[in-house]
Coordinates of C-alpha atoms in Angstrom, one line a residue:
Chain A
X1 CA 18.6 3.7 -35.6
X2 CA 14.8 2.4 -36.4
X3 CA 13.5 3.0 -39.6
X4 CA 11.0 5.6 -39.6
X5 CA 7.1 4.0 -39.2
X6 CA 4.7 5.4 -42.4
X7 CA 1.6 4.2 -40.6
X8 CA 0.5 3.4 -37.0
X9 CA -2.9 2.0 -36.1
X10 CA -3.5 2.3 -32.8
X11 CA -6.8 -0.1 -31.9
X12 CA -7.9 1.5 -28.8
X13 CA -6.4 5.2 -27.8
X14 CA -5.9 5.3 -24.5
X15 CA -3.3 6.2 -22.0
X16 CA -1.1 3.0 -23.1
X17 CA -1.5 3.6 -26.5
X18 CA -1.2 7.7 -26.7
X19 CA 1.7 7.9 -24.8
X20 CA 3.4 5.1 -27.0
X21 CA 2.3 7.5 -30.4
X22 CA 3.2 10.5 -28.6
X23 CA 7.1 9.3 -27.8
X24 CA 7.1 8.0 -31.5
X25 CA 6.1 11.3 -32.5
X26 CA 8.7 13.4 -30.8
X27 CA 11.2 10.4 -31.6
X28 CA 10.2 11.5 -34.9
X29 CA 9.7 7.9 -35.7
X30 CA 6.1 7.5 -37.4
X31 CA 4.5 9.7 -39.8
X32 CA 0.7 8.8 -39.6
X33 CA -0.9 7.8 -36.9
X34 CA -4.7 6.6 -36.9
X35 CA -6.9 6.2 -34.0
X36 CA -9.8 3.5 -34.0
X37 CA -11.9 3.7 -31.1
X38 CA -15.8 3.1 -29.5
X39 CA -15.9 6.4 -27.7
X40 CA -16.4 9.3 -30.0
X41 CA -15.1 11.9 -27.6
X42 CA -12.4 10.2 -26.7
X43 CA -11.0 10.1 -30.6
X44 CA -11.6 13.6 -30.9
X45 CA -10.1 14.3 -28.2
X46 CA -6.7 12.2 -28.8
X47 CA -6.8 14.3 -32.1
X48 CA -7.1 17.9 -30.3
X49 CA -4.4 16.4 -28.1
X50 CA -2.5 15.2 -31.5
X51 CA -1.9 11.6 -29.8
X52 CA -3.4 10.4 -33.0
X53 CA -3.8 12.1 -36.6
X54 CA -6.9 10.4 -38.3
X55 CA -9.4 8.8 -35.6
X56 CA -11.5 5.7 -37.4
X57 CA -14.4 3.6 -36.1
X58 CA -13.2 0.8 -38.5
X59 CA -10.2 -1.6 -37.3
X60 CA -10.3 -3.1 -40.9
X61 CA -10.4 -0.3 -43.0
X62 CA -7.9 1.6 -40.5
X63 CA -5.0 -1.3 -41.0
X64 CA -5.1 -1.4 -44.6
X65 CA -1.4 -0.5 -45.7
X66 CA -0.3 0.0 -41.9
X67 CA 3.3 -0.9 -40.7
X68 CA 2.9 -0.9 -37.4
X69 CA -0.4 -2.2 -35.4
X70 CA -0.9 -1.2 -31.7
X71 CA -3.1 -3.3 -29.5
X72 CA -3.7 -1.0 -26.7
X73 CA -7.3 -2.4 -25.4
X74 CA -8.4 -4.3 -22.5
X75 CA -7.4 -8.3 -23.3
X76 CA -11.2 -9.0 -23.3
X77 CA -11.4 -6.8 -26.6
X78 CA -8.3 -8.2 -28.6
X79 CA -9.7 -11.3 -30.0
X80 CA -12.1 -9.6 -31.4
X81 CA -10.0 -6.8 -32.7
X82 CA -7.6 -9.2 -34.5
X83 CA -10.5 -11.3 -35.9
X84 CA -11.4 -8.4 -37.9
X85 CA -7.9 -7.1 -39.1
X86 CA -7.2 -10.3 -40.2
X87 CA -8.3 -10.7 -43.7
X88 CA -6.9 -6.8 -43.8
X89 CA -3.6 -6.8 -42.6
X90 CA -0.3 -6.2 -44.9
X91 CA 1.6 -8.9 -45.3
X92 CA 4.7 -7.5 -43.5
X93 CA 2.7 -5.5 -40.8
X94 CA 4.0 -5.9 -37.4
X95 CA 1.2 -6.6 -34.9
X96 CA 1.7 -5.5 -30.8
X97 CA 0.0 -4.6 -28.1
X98 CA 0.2 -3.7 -24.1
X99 CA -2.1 -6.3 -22.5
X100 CA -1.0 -7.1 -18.6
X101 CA -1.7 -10.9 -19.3
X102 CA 0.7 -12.8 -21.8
X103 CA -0.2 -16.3 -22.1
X104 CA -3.9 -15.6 -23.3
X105 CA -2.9 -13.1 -25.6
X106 CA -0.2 -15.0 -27.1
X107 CA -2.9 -17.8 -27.4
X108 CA -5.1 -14.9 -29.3
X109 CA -2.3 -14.4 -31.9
X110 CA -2.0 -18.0 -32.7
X111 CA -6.0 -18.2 -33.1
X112 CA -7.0 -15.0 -35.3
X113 CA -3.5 -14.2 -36.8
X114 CA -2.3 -17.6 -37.6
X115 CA -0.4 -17.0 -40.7
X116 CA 1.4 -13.9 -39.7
X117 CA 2.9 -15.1 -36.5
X118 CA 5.9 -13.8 -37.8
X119 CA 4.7 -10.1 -37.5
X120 CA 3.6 -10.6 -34.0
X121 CA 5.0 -9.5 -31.3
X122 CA 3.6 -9.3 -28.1
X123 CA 4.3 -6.7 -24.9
X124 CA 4.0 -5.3 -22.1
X125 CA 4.6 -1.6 -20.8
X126 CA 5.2 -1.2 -17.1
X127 CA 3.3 2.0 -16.8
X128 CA 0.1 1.8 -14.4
X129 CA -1.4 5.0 -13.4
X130 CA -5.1 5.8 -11.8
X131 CA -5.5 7.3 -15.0
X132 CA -7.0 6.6 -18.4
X133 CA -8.2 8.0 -21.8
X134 CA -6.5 9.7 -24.5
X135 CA -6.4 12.9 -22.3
X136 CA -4.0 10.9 -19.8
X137 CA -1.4 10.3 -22.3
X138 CA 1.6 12.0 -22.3
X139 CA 4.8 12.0 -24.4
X140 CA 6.9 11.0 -21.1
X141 CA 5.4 8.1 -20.0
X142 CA 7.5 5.3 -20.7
X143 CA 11.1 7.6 -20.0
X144 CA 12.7 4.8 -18.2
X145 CA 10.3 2.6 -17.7
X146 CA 10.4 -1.3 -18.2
X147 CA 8.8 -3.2 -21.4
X148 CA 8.3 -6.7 -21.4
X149 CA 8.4 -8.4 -24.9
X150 CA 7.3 -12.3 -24.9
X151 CA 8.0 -13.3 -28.9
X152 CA 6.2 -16.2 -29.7
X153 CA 8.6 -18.7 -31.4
X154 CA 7.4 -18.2 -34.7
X155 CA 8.2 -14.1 -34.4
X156 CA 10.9 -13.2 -36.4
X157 CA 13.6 -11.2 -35.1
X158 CA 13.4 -8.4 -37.3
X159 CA 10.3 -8.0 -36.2
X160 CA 10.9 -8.1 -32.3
X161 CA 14.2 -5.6 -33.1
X162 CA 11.8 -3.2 -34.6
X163 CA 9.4 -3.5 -31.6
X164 CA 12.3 -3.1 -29.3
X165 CA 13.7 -0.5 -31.0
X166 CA 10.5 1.5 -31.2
X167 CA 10.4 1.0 -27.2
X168 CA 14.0 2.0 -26.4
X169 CA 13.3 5.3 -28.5
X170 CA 10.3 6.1 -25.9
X171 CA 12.9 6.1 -23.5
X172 CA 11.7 2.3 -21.9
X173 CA 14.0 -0.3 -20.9
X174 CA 12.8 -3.5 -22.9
X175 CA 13.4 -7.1 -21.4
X176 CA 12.5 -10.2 -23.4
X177 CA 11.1 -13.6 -21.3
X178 CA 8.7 -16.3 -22.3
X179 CA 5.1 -15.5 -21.7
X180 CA 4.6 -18.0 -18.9
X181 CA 7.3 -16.6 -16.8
X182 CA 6.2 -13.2 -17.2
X183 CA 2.7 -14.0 -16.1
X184 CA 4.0 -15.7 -12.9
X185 CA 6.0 -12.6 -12.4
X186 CA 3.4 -10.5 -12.7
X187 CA 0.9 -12.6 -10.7
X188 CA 3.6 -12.7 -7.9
X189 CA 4.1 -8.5 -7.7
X190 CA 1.1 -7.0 -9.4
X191 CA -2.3 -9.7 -9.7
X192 CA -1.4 -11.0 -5.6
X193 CA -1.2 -7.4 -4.2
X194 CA -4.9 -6.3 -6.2
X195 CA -6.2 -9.8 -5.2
X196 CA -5.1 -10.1 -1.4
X197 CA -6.4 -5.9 -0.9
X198 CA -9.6 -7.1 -2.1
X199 CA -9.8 -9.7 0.0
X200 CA -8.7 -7.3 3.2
X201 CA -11.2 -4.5 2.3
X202 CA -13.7 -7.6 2.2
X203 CA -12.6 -8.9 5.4
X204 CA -13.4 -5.3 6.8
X205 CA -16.8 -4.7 5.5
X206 CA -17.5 -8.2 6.9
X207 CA -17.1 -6.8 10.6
X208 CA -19.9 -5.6 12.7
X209 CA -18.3 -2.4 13.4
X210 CA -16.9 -1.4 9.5
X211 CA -17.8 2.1 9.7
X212 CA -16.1 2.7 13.0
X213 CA -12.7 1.1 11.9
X214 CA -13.0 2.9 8.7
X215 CA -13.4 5.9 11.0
X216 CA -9.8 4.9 12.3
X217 CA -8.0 3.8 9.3
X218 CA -5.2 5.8 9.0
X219 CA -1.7 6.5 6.2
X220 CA -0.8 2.8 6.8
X221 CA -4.4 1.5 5.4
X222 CA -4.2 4.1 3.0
X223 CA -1.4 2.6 1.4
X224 CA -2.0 -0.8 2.0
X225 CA -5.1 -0.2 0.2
X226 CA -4.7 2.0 -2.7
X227 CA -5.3 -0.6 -4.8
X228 CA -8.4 -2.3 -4.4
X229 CA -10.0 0.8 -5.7
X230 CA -9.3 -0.5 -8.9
X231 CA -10.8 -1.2 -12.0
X232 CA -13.4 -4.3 -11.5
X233 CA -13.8 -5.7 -14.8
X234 CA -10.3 -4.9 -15.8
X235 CA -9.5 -7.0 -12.4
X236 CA -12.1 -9.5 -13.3
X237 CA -10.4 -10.2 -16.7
X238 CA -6.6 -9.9 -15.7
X239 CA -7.6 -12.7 -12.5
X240 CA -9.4 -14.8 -14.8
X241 CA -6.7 -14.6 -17.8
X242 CA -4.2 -15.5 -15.6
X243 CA -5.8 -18.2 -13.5
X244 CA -3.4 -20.7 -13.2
X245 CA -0.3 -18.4 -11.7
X246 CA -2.9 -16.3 -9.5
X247 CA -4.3 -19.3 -7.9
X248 CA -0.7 -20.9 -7.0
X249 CA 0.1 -17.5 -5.7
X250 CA -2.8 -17.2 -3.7
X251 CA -2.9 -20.3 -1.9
X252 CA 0.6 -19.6 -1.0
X253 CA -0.2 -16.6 0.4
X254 CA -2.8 -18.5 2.5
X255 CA -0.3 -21.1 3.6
X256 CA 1.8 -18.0 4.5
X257 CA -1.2 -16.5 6.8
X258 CA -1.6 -20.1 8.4
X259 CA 2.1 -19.8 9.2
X260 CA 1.5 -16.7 10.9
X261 CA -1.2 -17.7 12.7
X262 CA 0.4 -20.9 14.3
X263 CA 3.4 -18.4 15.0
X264 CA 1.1 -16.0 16.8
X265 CA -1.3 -18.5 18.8
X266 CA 2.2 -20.3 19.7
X267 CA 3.4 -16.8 21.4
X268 CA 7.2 -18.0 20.1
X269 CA 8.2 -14.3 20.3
X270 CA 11.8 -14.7 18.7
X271 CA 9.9 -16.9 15.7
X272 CA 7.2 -14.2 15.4
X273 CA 10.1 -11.4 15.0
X274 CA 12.3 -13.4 12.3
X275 CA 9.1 -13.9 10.5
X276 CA 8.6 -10.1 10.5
X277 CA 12.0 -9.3 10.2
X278 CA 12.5 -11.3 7.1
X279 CA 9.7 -9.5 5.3
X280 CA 10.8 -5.9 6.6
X281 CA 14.2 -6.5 5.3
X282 CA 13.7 -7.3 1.7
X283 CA 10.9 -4.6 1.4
X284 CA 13.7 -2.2 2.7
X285 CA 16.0 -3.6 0.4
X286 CA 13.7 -3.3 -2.6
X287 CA 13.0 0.3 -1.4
X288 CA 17.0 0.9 -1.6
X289 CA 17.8 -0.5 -4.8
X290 CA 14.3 1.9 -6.4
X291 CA 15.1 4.8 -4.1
X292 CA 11.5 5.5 -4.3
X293 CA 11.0 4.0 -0.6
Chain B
X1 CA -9.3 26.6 28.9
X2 CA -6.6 24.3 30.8
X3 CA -4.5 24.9 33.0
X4 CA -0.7 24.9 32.5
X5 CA 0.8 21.8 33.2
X6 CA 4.3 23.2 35.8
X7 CA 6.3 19.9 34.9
X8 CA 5.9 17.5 32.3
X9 CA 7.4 14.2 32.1
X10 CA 8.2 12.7 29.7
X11 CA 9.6 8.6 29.4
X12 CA 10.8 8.1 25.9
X13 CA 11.6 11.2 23.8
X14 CA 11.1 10.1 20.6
X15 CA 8.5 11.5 17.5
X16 CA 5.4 10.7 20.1
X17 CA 6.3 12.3 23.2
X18 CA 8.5 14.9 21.6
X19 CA 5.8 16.1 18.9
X20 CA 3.3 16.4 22.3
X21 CA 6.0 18.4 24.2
X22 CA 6.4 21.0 21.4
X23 CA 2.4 21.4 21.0
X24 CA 2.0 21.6 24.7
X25 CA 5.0 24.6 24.5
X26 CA 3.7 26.2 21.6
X27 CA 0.2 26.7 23.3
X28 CA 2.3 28.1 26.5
X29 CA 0.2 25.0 28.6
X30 CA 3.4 23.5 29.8
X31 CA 6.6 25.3 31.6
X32 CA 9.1 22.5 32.1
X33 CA 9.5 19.7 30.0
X34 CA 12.5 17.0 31.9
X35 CA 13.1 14.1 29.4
X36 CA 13.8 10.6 30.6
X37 CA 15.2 8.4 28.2
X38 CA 18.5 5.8 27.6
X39 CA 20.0 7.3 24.6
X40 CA 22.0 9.8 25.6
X41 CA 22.6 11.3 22.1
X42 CA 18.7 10.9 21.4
X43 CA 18.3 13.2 25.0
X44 CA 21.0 15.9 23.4
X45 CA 18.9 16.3 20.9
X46 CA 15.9 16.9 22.2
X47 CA 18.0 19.6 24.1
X48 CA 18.9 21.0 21.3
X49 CA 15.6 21.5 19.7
X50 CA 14.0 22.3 22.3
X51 CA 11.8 19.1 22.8
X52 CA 12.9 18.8 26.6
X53 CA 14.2 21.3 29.0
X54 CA 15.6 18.9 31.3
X55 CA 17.3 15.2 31.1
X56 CA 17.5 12.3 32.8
X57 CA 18.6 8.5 33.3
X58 CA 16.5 8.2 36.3
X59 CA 12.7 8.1 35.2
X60 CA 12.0 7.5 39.6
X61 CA 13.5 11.3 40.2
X62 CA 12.4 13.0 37.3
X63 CA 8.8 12.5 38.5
X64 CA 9.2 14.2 41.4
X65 CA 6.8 17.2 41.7
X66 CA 5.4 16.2 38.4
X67 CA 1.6 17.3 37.5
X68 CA 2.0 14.7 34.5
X69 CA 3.9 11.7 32.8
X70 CA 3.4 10.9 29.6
X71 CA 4.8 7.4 29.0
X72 CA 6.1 7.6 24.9
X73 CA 8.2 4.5 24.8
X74 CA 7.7 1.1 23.2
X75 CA 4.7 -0.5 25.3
X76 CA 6.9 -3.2 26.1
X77 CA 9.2 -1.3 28.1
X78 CA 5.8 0.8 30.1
X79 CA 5.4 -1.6 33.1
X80 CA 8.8 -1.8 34.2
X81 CA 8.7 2.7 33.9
X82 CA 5.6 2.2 35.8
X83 CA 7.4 0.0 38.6
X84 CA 9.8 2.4 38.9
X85 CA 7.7 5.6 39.1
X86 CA 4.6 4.2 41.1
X87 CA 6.5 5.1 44.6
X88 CA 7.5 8.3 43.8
X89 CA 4.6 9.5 41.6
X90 CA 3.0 12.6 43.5
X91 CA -0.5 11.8 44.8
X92 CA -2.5 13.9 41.9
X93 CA 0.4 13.5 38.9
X94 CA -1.8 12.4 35.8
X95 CA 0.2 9.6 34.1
X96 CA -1.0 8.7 30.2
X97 CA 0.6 7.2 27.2
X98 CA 0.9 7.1 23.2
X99 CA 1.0 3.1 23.1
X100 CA -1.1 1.5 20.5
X101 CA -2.4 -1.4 22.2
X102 CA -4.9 -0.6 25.2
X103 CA -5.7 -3.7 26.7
X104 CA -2.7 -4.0 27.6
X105 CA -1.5 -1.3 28.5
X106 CA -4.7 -0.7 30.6
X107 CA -3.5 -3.7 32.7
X108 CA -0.2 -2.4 33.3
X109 CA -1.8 0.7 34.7
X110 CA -4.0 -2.1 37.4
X111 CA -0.7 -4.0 38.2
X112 CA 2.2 -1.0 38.6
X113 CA -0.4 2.2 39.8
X114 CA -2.6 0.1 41.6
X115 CA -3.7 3.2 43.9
X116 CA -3.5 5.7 41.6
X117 CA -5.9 4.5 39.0
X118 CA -8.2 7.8 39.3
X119 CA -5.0 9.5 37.6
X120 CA -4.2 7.1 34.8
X121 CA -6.1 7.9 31.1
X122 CA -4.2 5.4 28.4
X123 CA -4.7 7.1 25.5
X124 CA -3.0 6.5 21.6
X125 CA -2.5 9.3 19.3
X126 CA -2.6 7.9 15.8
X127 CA -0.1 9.9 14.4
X128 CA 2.1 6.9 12.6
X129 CA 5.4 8.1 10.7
X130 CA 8.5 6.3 9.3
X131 CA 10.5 9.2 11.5
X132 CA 11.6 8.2 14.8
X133 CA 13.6 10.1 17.4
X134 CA 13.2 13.4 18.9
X135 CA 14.9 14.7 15.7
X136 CA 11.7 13.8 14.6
X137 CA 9.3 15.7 16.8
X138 CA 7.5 18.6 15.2
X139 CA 4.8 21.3 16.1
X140 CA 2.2 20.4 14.1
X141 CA 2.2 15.9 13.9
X142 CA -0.8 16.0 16.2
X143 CA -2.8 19.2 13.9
X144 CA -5.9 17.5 12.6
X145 CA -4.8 14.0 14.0
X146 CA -7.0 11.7 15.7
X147 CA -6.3 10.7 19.4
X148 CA -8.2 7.8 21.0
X149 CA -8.3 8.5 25.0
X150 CA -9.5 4.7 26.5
X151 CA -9.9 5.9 30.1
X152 CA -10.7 3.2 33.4
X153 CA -13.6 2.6 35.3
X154 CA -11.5 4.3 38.1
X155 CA -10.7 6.7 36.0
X156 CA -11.8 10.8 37.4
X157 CA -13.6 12.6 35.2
X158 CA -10.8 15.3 36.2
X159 CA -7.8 13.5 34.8
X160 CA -9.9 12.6 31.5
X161 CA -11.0 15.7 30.8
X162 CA -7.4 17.1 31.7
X163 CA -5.5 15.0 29.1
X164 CA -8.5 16.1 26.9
X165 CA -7.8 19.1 26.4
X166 CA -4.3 19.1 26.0
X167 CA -4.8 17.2 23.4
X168 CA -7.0 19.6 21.6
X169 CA -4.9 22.3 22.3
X170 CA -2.3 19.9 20.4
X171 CA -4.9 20.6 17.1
X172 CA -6.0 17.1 17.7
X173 CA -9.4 15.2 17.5
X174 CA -10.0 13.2 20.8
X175 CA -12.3 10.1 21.0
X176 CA -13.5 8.2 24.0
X177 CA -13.6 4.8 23.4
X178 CA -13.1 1.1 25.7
X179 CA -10.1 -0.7 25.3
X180 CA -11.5 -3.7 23.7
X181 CA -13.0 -2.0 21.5
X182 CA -10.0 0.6 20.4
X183 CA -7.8 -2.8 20.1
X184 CA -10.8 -4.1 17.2
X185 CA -10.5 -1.5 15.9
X186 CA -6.7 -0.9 15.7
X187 CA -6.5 -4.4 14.4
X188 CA -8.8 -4.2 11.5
X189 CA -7.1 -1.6 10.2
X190 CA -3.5 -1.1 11.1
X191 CA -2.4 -4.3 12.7
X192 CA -3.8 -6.7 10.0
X193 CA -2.6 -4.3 7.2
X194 CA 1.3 -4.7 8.3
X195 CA 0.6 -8.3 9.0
X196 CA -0.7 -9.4 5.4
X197 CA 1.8 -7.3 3.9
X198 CA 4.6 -9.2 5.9
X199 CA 3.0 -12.1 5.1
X200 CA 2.9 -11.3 1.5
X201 CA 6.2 -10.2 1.1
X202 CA 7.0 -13.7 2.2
X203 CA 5.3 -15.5 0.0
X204 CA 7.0 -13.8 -3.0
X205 CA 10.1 -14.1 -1.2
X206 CA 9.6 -18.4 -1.2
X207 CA 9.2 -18.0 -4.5
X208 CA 12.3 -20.0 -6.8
X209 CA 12.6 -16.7 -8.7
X210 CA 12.1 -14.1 -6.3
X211 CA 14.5 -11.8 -7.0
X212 CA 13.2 -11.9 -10.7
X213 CA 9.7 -11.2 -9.6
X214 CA 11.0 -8.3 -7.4
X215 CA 12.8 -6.9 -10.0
X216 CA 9.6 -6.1 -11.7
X217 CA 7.6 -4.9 -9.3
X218 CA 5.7 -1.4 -9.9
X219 CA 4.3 1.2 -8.1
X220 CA 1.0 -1.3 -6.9
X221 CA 3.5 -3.0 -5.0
X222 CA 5.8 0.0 -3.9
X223 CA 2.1 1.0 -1.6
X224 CA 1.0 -2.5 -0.8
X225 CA 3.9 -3.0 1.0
X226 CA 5.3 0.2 2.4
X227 CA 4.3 -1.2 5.6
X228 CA 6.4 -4.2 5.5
X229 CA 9.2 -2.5 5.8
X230 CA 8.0 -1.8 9.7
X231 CA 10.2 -2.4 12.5
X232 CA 10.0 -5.9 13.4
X233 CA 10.6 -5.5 17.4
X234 CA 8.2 -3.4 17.4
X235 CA 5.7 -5.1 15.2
X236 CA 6.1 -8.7 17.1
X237 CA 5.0 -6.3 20.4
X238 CA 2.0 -5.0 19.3
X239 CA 1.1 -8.7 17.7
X240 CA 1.5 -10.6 21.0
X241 CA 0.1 -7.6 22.8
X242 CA -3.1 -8.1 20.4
X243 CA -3.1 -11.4 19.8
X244 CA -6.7 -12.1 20.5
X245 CA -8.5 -9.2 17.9
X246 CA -5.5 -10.1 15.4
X247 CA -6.2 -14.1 15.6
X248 CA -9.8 -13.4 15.0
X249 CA -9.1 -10.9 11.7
X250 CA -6.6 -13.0 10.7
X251 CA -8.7 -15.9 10.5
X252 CA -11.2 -13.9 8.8
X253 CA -8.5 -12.7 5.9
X254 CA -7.7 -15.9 4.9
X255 CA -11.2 -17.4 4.9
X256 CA -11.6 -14.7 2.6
X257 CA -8.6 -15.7 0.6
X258 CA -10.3 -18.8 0.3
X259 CA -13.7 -17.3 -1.1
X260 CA -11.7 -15.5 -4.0
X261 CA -9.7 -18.9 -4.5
X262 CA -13.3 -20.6 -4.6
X263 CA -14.8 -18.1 -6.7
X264 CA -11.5 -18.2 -9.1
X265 CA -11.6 -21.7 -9.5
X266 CA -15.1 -21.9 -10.5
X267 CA -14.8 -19.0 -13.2
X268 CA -18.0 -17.6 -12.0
X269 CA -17.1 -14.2 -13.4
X270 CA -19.8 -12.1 -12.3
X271 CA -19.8 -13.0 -9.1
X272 CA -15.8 -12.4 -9.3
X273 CA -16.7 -9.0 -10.8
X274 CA -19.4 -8.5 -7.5
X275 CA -16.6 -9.3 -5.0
X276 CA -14.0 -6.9 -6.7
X277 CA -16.8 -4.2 -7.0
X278 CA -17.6 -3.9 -3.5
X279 CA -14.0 -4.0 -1.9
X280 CA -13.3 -1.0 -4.7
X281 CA -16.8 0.8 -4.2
X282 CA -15.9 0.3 -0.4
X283 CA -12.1 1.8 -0.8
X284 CA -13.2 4.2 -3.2
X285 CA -15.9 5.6 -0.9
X286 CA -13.1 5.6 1.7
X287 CA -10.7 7.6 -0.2
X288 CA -13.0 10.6 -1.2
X289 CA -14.4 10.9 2.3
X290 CA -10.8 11.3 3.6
X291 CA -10.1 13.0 0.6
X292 CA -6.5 11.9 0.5
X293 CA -7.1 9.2 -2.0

C-alpha cells in the first residue's frame, strides 16, 4: 500500500492530469490537490468538478511543500514549467508528468532539474481521447489502461515505486522501458498512423475532383481517417520531438508503398495477395488478442 | 412508381444481393426471388430468412423467364456468370451488379452480353460491412446509402431508369456517374485507404520489435487500420481490377510522404504546422458535414 500524498501540484489541469487526481482521490491517496493553470475558466471549472482543490496561477508558489508534482501540459510547455519550480521545489518532491514524447522530456529533466534527478520520474499514460479540459476528466480513465514509466538512471527507486504505485491504484497497468525504445514504439503505432492520415487527406485535397470523392467517402475513410483531425500544434510538437524515430518510420513506410507499387504495376497476382494477406492477418490478430476489433 | 419485378435473379447471395432482395420484398416490387450461388449451406440460409424463394446450382436455368439479374458475387467470378447466362437471358431481362470496380466490370458486360447491352446498367451500392453471407442481409443496409449507377452508351433510358427506382425504393440515394470517373473516385477514397493501411501494417510488422510495438498500440491505431484486416482475395481483385487510378494515387501518397519527410527534416515548423492544419481542417470539415465524426 502507497503512502498517502499530503500535496499534489498538478501544472496544467487537463483531462490527463484530472483524471490522474480524480483516481487519487477516490483511491483516497492525496489530501490536497492544487491546480496551476493559464485558463481561468478552466481552473474554476476543475474546482466545481473537484479534480483539483485550490487552483493557482503560480507554478512556484504552488510547489512549495508539495510531495508529488504532476506535469500534465503539452511538452512545448514543460521546460518552462520546470525552469520556474526549480529554485522551489522540496528537496524530496517527486517530479512526473504525461508527455507522449520521452526522450525530449527526459532531456528537459536533466536541463532545469539537474540536481533532483533523483525525484524525477518520467511517464506516459495511454489514454487518448478527442477530448480535453478539466471538464473531460473523469475518475475512470486510466481503469486498465497502460502507463509507461522511462526512469532516467539517476531516478531512485523509491521514487519510481511511488509513481508506479500511485498508477496501479488508478487502476493502470504500468510498464517500465528506456525512453528511446518507448519513443520508437510509439512512433511505430501512434506518431506513423497521425503522420501517414495527413499525408492521405493531403493527397486527396491535391486531386482535381476533392469534393466529389469526399462526396463518396464512405465508413472505411471514416476510420481510416479519424485521425488527422487532430490537434495541429500538438501534432507539430510530438513530430518534431520525436524526429529521429518518425523519420526512420516514415521512410519505411515509403519503401513499403514503393513495394506495393512494383507489386501492382508487375500484376504478380499471388505476390499482390501475400502482401495483403500478411497485413490482414496480423491486424486480425491484434484485433483478437484486444477484442475490441 | 415501378413496376414489380415477377422474377429476380440473383448470382451470389451474400450481404449485397441478399440486403437488395429483402428491400425489393419489403416494398412488395418483387414476387420471386431464385438464388444462384455454390454454397449450399450459404443458399439454406437465405431460405430460411427469406432472402430467396428459390435455389439453384445452375445460374443458365435460373434465368429463364427472368425480368432481372442482379449479379452480387465477387467481380472476379461476373464474366464467366455472364458467359453462362448470355444465351439464355430473355431478350428484355435487365442484368446489373453490386461490384465496386466499373471499368471493368463495364467491359465484361461488352465481351459476355454483347447484344444485350441496352439492358445492362453496372451499378455499385456503397454499402461496405465486415458481415458477409446472406445471414447477413438485412432490410434496411441500403436506407440512406449511396448507390452509384455507371450505365453504357448503349444503355436504354428504360433499363436505367428501371434499376433507378428500385433502388430508391431500397431508401437509397442513386448517382449517375462514368465508369472512369466512379473508379477515381472509388480509389481516392476506399481503394487507397485499405492499401496504405496494408502497407502500414507492414511496415510496423518489419519492424525487429514488432510485436512490442503492437502491444502498445491504442485506439489511433485500432481505426487507422480496421481496414487492414480486409479480405485479401478480395482486396488483390479490386487492386488489379483498378490498377490504373490506384498506381496514379498511390504515386501521389508517397510523393506526399516525401513532402512531410522533407518538411520534417528541415524543422520548418510552421510550415509543418500548415500541412497538418489543412489535412485536419479538411477531415474535420468532412466529419461534421457527414455528421458521423
Amino acid at each position: 500500500m502507497t503512502q498517502a500524498i499530503h500535496k499534489l501540484v498538478l501544472l496544467g489541469t487537463g483531462l490527463i492530469a484530472g483524471s490522474f487526481s480524480l483516481a487519487l482521490k477516490r483511491a483516497r491517496l492525496v489530501n490536497k490537490v492544487v491546480g496551476v493553470g493559464r485558463n481561468a475558466a478552466n481552473l474554476a471549472r476543475a474546482i466545481e468538478l473537484r479534480v483539483i482543490d485550490v487552483a493557482s496561477h503560480d507554478a512556484a508558489q504552488a510547489v512549495e511543500g508539495a510531495d508529488l508534482v504532476f506535469l500534465g501540459t503539452p511538452v512545448g510547455q514543460m521546460g518552462a514549467l520546470m525552469a520556474q519550480i526549480a529554485p522551489h521545489l522540496p528537496v524530496h518532491c517527486i517530479v512526473t508528468d504525461g508527455g507522449s514524447t520521452k526522450q525530449d522530456v527526459c532531456e528537459l529533466y536533466r536541463q532545469y532539474l539537474p540536481n533532483q534527478l533523483a525525484s524525477c520520474v518520467p511517464g506516459h499514460p495511454i489514454a487518448g481521447s478527442d477530448l480535453s479540459g478539466a471538464s473531460a476528466a473523469t475518475y475512470g480513465l486510466y481503469e486498465g489502461r497502460r502507463v509507461v514509466l522511462t526512469p532516467l538512471p539517476e531516478t531512485s527507486d523509491q521514487a519510481l515505486e511511488t509513481v508506479q504505485a500511485l498508477w496501479q491504484a488508478c487502476g493502470a497497468i504500468v510498464y517500465e522501458m528506456d525512453a528511446k525504445t518507448h519513443d520508437g514504439v510509439f512512433a511505430a503505432v501512434s506518431h506513423i498512423p497521425h503522420l501517414v492520415s495527413f499525408a492521405y487527406m493531403n493527397a486527396v485535397l491535391a486531386k482535381d475532383n476533392a469534393e466529389q470523392c469526399l462526396d463518396f467517402a464512405g465508413t472505411g475513410f471514416r476510420d481510416f481517417t479519424r485521425i488527422a483531425g487532430s490537434h495541429p500544434e500538438m501534432w507539430r510538437d510530438i513530430t518534431l520531438a520525436n524526429r529521429d524515430a518518425i523519420l526512420s518510420d516514415l521512410r519505411a513506410n515509403a519503401a513499403q508503398l514503393q513495394t506495393l507499387i512494383a507489386l501492382i504495376e508487375s500484376g504478380e497476382a499471388d505476390a499482390l495477395t501475400e502482401y495483403i494477406n500478411q497485413a490482414s492477418q496480423a491486424r486480425s490478430a491484434w484485433g483478437k488478442k484486444r477484442s475490441n476489433k
